[in-house]
Coordinates of C-alpha atoms and ligand atoms in Angstrom, one line a residue:
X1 CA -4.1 103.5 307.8
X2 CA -3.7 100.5 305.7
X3 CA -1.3 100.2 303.1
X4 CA -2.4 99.5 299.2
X5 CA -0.6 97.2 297.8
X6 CA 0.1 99.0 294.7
X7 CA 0.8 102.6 296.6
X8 CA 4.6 102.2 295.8
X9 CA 5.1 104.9 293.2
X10 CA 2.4 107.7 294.6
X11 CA 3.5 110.6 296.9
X12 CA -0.1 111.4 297.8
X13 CA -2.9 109.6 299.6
X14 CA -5.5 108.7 297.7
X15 CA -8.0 111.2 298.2
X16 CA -11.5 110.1 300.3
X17 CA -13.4 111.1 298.0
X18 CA -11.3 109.0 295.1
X19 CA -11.8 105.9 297.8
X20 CA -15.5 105.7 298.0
X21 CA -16.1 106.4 294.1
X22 CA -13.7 103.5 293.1
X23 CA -14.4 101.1 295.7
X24 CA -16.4 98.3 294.3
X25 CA -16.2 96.1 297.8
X26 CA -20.0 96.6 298.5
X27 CA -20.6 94.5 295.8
X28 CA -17.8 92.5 294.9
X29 CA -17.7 91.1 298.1
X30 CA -20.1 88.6 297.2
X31 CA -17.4 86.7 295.2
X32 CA -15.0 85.8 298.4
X33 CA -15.2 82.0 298.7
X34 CA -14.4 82.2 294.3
X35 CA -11.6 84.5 295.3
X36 CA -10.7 82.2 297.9
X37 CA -10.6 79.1 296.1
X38 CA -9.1 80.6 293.4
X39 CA -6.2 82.1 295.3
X40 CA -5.5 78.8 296.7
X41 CA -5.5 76.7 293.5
X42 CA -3.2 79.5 292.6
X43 CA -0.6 78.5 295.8
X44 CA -0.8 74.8 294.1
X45 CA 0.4 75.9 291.4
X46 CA 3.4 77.9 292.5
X47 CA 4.1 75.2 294.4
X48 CA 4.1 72.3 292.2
X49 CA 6.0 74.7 289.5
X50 CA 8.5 75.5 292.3
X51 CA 8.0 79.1 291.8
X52 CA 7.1 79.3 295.6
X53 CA 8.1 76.7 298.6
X54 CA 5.6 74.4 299.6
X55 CA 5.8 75.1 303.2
X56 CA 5.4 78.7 302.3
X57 CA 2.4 77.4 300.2
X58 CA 0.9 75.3 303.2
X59 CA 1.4 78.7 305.2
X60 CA -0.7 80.6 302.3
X61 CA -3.5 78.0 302.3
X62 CA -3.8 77.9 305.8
X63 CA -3.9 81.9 306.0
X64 CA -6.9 81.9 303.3
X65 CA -8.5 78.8 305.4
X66 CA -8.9 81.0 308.6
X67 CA -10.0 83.6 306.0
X68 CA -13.1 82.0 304.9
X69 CA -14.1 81.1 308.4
X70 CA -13.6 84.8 309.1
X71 CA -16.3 85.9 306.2
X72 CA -18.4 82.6 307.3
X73 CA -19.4 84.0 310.2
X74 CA -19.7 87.7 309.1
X75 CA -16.5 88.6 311.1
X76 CA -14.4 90.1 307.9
X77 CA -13.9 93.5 308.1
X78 CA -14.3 96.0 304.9
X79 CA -12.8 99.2 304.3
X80 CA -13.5 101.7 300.9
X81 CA -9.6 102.0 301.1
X82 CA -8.7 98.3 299.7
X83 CA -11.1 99.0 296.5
X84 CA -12.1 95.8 296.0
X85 CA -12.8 91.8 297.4
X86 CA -9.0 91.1 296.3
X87 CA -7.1 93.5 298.0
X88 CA -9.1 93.1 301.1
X89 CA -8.4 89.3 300.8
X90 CA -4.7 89.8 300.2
X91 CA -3.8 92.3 303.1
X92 CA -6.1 90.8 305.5
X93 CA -3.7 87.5 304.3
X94 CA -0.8 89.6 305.5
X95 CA -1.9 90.6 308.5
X96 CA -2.6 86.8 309.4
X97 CA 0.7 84.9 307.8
X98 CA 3.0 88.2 307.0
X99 CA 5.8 88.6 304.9
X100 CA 4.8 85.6 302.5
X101 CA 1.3 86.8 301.3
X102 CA 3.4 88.7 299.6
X103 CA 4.2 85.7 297.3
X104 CA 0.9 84.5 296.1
X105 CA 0.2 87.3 293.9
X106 CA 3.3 85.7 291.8
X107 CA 2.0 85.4 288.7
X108 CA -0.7 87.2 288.7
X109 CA -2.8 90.3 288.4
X110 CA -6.4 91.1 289.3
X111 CA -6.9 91.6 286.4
X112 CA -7.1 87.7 285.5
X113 CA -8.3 87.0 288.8
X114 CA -11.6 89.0 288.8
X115 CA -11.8 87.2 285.3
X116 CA -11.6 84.7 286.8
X117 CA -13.9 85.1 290.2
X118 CA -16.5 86.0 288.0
X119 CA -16.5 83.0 285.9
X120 CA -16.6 80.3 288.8
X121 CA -19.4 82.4 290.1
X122 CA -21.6 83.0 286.9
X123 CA -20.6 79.1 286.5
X124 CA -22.5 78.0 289.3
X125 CA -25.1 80.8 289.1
X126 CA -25.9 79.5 285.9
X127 CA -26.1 75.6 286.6
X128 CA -28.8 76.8 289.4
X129 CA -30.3 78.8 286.9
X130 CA -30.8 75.5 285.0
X131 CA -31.6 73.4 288.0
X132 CA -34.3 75.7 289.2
X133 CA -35.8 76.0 285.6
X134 CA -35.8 72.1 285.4
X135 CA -38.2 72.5 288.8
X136 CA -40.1 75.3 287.4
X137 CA -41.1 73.1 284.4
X138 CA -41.5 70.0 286.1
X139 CA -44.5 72.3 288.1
X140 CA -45.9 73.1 284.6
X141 CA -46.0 69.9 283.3
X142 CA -48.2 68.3 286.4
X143 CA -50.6 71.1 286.0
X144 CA -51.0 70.4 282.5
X145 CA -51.6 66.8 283.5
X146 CA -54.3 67.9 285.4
X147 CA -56.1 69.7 282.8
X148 CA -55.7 67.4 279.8
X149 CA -59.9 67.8 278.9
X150 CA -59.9 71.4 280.1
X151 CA -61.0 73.6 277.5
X152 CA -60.3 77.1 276.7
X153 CA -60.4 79.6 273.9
X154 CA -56.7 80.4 272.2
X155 CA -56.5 84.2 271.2
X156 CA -54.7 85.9 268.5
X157 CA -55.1 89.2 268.5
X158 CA -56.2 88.7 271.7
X159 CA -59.5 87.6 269.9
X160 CA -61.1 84.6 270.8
X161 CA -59.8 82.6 267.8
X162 CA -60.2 78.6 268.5
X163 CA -60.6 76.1 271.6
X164 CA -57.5 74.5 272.9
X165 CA -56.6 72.8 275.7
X166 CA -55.5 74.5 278.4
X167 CA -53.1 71.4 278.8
X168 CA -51.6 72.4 275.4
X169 CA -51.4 76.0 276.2
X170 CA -49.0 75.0 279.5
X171 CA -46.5 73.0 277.1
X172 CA -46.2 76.2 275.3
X173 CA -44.5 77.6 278.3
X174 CA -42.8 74.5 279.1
X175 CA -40.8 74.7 275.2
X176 CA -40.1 77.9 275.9
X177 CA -38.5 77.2 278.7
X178 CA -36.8 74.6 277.8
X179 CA -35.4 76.2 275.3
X180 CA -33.8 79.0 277.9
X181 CA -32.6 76.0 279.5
X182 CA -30.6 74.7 276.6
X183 CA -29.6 78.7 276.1
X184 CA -28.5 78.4 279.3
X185 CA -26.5 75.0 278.6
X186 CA -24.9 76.4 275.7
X187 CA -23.6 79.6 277.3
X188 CA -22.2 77.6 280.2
X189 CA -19.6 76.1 277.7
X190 CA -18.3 79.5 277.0
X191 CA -18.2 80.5 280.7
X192 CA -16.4 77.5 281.7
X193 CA -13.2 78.5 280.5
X194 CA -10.4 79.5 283.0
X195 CA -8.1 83.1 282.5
X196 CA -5.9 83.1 285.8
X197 CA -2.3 83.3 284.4
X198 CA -3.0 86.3 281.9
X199 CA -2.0 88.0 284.4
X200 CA -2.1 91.4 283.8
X201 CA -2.6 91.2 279.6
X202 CA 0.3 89.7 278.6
X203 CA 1.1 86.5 280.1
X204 CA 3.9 85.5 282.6
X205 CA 7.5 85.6 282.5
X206 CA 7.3 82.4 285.6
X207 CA 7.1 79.4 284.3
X208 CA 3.6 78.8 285.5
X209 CA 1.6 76.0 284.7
X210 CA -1.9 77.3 284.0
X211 CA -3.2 73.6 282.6
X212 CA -2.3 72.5 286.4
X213 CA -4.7 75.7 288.1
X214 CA -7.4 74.3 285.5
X215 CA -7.4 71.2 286.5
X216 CA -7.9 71.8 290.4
X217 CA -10.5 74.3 289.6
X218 CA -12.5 72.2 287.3
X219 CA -12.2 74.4 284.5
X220 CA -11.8 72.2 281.3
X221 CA -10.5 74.5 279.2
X222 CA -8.0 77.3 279.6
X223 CA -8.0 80.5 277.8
X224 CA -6.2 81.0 274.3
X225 CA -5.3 84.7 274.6
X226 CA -3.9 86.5 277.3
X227 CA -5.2 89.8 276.2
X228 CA -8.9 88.6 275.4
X229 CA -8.9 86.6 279.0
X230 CA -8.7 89.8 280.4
X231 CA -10.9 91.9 278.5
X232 CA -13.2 89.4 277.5
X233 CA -16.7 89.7 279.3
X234 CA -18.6 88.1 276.3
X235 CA -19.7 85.2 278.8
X236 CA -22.0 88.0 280.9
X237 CA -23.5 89.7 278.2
X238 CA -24.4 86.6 276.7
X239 CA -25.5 85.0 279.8
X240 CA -27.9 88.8 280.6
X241 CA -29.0 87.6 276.8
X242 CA -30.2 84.4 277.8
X243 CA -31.8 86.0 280.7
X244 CA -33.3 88.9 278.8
X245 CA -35.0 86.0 276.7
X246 CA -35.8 83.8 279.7
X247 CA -37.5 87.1 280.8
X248 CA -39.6 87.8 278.0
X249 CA -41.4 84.1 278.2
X250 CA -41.9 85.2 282.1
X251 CA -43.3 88.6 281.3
X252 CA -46.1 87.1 278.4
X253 CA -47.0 84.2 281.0
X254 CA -47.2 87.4 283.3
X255 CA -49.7 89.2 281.1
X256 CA -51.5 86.4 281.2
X257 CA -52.2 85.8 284.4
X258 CA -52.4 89.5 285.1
X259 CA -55.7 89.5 282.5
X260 CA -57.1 85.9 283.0
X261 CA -57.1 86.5 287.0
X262 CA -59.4 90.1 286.4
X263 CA -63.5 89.9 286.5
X264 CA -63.6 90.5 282.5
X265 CA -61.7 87.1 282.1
X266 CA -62.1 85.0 285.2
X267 CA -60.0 82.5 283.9
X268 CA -58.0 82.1 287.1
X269 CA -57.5 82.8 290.8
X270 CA -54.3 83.7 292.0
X271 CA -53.9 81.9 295.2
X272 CA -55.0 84.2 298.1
X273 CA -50.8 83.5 300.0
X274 CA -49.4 84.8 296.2
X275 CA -51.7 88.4 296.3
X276 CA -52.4 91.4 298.0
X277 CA -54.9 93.7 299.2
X278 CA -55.6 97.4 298.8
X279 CA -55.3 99.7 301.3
X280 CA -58.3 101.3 300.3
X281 CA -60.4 99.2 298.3
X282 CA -61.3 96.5 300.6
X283 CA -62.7 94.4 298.0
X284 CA -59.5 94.4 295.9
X285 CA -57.3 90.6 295.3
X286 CA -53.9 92.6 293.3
X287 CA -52.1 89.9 291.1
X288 CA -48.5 91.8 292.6
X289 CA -46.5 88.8 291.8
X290 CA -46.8 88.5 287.9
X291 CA -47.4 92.3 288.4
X292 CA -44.2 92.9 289.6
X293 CA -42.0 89.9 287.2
X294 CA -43.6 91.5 284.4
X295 CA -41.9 95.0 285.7
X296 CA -38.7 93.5 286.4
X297 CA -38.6 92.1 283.0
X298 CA -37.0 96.1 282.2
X299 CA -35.1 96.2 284.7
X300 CA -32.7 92.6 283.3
X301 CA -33.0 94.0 279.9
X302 CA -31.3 97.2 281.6
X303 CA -28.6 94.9 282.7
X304 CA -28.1 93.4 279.0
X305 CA -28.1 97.5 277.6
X306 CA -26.1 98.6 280.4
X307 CA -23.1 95.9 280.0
X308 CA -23.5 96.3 276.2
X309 CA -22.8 100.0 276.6
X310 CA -19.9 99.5 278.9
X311 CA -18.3 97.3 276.5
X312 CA -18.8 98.5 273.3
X313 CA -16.3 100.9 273.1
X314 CA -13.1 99.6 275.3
X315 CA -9.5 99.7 274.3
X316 CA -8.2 96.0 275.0
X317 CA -7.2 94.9 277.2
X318 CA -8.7 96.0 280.9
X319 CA -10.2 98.9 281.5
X320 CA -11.9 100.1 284.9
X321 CA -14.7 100.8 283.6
X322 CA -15.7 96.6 283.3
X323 CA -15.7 96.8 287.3
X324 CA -19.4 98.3 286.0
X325 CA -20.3 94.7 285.6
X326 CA -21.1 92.8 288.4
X327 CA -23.7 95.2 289.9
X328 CA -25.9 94.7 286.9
X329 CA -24.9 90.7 286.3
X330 CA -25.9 90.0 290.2
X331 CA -28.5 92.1 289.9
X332 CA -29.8 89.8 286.3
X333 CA -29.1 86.8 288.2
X334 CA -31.1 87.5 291.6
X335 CA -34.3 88.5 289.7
X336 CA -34.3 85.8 287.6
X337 CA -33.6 83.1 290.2
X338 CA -36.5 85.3 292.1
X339 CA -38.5 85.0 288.9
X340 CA -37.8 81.3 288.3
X341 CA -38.6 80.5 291.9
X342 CA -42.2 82.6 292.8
X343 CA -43.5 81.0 289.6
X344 CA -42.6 77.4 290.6
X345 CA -44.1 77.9 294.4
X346 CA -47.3 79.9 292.4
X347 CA -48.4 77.4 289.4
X348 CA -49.3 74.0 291.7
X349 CA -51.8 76.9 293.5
X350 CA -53.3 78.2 290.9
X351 CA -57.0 77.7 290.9
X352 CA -58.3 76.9 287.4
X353 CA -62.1 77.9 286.6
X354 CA -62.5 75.4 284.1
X355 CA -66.4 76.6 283.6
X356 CA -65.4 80.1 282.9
X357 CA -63.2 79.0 280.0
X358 CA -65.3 76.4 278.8
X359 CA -68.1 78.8 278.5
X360 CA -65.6 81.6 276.7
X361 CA -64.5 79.1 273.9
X362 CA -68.4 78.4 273.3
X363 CA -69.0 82.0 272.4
X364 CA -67.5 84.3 270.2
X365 CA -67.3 82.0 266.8
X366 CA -64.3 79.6 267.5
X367 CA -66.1 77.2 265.1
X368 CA -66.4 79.2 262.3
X369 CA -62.7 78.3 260.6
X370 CA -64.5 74.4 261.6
X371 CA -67.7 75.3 259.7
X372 CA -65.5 76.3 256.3
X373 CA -63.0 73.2 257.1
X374 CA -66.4 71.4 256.7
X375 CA -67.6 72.6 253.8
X376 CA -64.3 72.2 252.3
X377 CA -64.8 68.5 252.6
X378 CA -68.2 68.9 251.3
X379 CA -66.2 69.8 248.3
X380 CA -66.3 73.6 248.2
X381 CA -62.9 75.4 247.8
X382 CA -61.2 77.2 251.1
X383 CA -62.0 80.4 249.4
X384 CA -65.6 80.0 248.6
X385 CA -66.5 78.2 251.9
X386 CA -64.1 81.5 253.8
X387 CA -66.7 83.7 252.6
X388 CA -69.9 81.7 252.7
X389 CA -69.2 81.1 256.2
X390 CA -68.3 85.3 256.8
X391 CA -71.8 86.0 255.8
X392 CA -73.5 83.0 258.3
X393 CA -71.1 85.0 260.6
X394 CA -72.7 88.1 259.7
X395 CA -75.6 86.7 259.7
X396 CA -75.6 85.1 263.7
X397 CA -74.6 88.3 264.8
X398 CA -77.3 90.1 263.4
X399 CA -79.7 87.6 265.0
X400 CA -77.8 87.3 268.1
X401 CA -77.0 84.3 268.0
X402 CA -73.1 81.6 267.6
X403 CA -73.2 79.2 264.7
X404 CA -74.5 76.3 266.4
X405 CA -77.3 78.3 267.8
X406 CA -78.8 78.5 264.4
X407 CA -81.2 75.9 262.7
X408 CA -80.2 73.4 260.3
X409 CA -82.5 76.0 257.6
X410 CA -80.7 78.6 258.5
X411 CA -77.5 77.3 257.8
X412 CA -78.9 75.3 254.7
X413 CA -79.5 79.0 253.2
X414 CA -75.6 80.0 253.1
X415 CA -74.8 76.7 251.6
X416 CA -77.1 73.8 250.6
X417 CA -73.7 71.2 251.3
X418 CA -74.3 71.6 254.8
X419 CA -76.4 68.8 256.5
X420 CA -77.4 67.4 260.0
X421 CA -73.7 66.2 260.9
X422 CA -72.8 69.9 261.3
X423 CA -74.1 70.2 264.9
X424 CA -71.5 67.5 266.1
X425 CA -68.5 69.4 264.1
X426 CA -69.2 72.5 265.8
X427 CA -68.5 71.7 269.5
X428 CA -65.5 72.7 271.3
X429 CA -64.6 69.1 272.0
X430 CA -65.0 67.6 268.2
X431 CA -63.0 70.8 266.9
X432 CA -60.3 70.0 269.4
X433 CA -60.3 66.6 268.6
X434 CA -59.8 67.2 265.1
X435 CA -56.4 69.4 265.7
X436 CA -54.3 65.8 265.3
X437 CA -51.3 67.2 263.1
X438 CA -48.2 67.0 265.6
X439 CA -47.7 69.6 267.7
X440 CA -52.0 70.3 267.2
X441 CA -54.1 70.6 270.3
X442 CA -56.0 67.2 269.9
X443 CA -56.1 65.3 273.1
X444 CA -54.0 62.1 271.9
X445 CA -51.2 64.6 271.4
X446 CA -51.2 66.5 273.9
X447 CA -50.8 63.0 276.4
X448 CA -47.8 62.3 274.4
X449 CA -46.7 65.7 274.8
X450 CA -47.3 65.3 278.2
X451 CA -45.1 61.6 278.3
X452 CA -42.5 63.5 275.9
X453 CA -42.1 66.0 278.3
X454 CA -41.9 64.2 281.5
X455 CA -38.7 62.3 279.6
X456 CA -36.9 65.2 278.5
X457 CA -37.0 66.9 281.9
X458 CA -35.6 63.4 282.9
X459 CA -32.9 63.4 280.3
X460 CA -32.1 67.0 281.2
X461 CA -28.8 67.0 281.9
X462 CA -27.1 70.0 284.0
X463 CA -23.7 70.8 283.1
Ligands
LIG501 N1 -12.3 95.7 291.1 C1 -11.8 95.5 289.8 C2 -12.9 95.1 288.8 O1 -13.9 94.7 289.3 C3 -10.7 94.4 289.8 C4 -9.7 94.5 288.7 C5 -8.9 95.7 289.0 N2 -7.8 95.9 288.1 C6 -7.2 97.0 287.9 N3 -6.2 97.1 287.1 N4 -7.5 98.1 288.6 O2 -12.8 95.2 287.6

């Protein structure tokens, strides 16, 4: 039976039962090169304070050195009975040094270290977060290269409403995830702030020198308050926010495909290596991957609710229930770094069936807002020329026919302003053309969207 370190005061074992439900290890464990490093930036700093010897700090280091090698090659060994990745690190620390691992908890609680362990590893979470996002954009930019005269129809409503670029409608993902990026960024600032030596809420009675810990562990700011280092897990919920978000852009791109890819559309094929098959239907191609983003979309929002709920009503400062946080932050952070990276492998692949869209924006009345634009410069009001062109609408639908399809007399009978020229107007290609106000679909602006964006993923810079 192994010893707890803080078993001093109890008469009773811990009951089995009471092991297993308050045992985090399972998933804590993930954070034992942060507790690690942590622990020995710790001995530093006992030892330059002179709190502890430095031979006893060399012994420490070493002890945690052989440590890490232990867990590098899957040798560690867990038990429910040591709760959590700290006290397994600390005993096993005994059993290899002795007498002085019972010194490098000087100064500190677990309290401030799992504080801290969970900031070095959302730290660096988050920078690959940010680094894979970078890659995931770079992938959307050289596909809209690609289709800079592809035409499609934009929806609202998901109507057919007018032709854009398919180019342009890629650099609407791309500013969307650039702005998760810069989310990302921003709540990177907040995480990178270091607790260790709140020790247990209060501070420390050694004369610790906490600027000193900071500095080896590349933390550029330290903590103001003692109590809110220790009860303070703003830095997940915030980062779960920026994920939440992040997800939502992935789950309407999701939609998309999911529709586009299906016989009504036929916008795109999903690459045959990114579907799957039925098991009954042999003639079935299943888009599973944006199927299945667009599904764990609810479960990261889950993660965001579920922290929220654990927090909202805590006493300060620590309370066990915040050990409730890293199953849902790992989990946030594994599906959206699967997310980030299936949609960066899937876009170059994508096959694009530029005749199918074409063909969609050429039916279904995209010109009709073009047809009133033009009689507006005939000089009819927007109003008037909105409702003369509603009844040509009404009209071509009755006779079966799209706008351009009718004759010059036909047209000539809703308004006598409109002459010969019209035909040109009305194509896909003149009305994009026309869409030159920044941020419009024109082709000239989406090429210097294009430029624009190639820069600011080169000017990206990751914290
Ligand atoms: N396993 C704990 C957690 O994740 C570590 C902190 C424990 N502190 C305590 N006072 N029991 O929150």
């Amino acid at each position: 039976m192994i010893e707890k370190p803080w078993e001093g005061r109890f008469t009773e074992k811990t009951d089995r039962s009471v092991e297993l439900f308050t045992s985090s290890i399972h998933v804590d464990k993930r954070l034992y090169a942060y507790d690690i490093d942590g622990s020995i930036a710790h001995c530093k700093m006992l030892a330059h304070t002179g709190i502890i010897a430095s031979e006893e700090a060399e012994k420490l280091i070493e002890g945690l050195g052989a440590i890490r090698r232990e867990f590098q090659r899957g040798k560690f060994e867990f038990d429910h009975s040591l709760e959590d990745i700290h006290m397994h690190i600390e005993t096993r620390l005994f059993q290899e040094v002795g007498k002085v691992a019972q010194k490098l908890h000087t100064a500190r609680s677990r309290n401030d270290q799992v504080a801290l362990d969970s900031r070095m590893y959302l730290r660096d979470e988050t920078r690959t977060v940010i680094r894979l996002l970078t890659a995931l954009n770079a992938a959307i930019v050289s596909l809209a290269e690609e289709h800079i005269d592809t035409i499609m129809p934009g929806y609202t409503h998901l109507q057919r409403a007018q032709p854009v670029l398919f180019a342009h409608y890629l650099l609407a993902y791309f500013e969307m995830f650039m702005r998760d990026s810069a989310r990302f960024c921003d709540c990177f600032k907040r995480i990178n702030v270091m607790p260790l030596g709140s020790a247990a809420l209060a501070g420390t009675t050694y004369p610790i020198d906490r600027h000193y810990t900071a500095g080896l562990l590349q933390f550029p700011e330290v903590s103001a308050n003692s109590i809110d280092a220790v009860s303070d897990r703003d830095f997940m919920i915030e980062f779960l926010s920026c994920a939440s978000i992040c997800m939502v852009h992935f789950s309407r791109l999701s939609e998309e495909m999911i529709l586009w890819s299906s016989t009504e559309f036929g916008f795109i094929e999903l690459p045959d290596a990114f579907s799957t098959g039925s098991s009954i239907m042999p003639q079935k191609k299943n888009p599973d991957v944006p199927e299945l983003v667009r599904g764990k979309t609810g479960k990261v929002f889950g993660d965001l609710m579920a922290l929220l709920t654990v927090m909202k009503s805590l006493p300060l400062a620590y309370n066990r229930d915040m050990q409730e946080d890293k199953p849902l932050l790992f989990d946030a952070v594994d599906t959206l770094k699967a997310c980030i990276e299936i949609y960066t492998a899937m876009t170059p692949k994508l096959k694009i069936r530029k005749d199918r869209m074409y063909q969609a924006s050429t039916t279904g009345f995209l010109n009709a807002t073009d047809l009133a634009d033009y009689l507006v410069g005939k000089g009819m009001t927007f109003r008037e020329s909105h409702s003369c062109v509603g009844k040509t609408v009404g009209y071509a639908l009755n006779h079966g026919k799209e706008l351009h399809e009718l004759t010059l007399d036909e047209m000539k009978s809703f308004s006598p302003l409109i002459a010969e020229d019209i035909f040109s107007v009305l194509t896909p290609e003149q009305m994009i053309q026309r869409r030159t106000s920044f941020g419009g679909t024109a082709r000239e602006n989406v090429r210097a969207a294009i430029q624009t964006a190639r820069q600011r993923l080169a000017d990206a810079a990751c914290p």
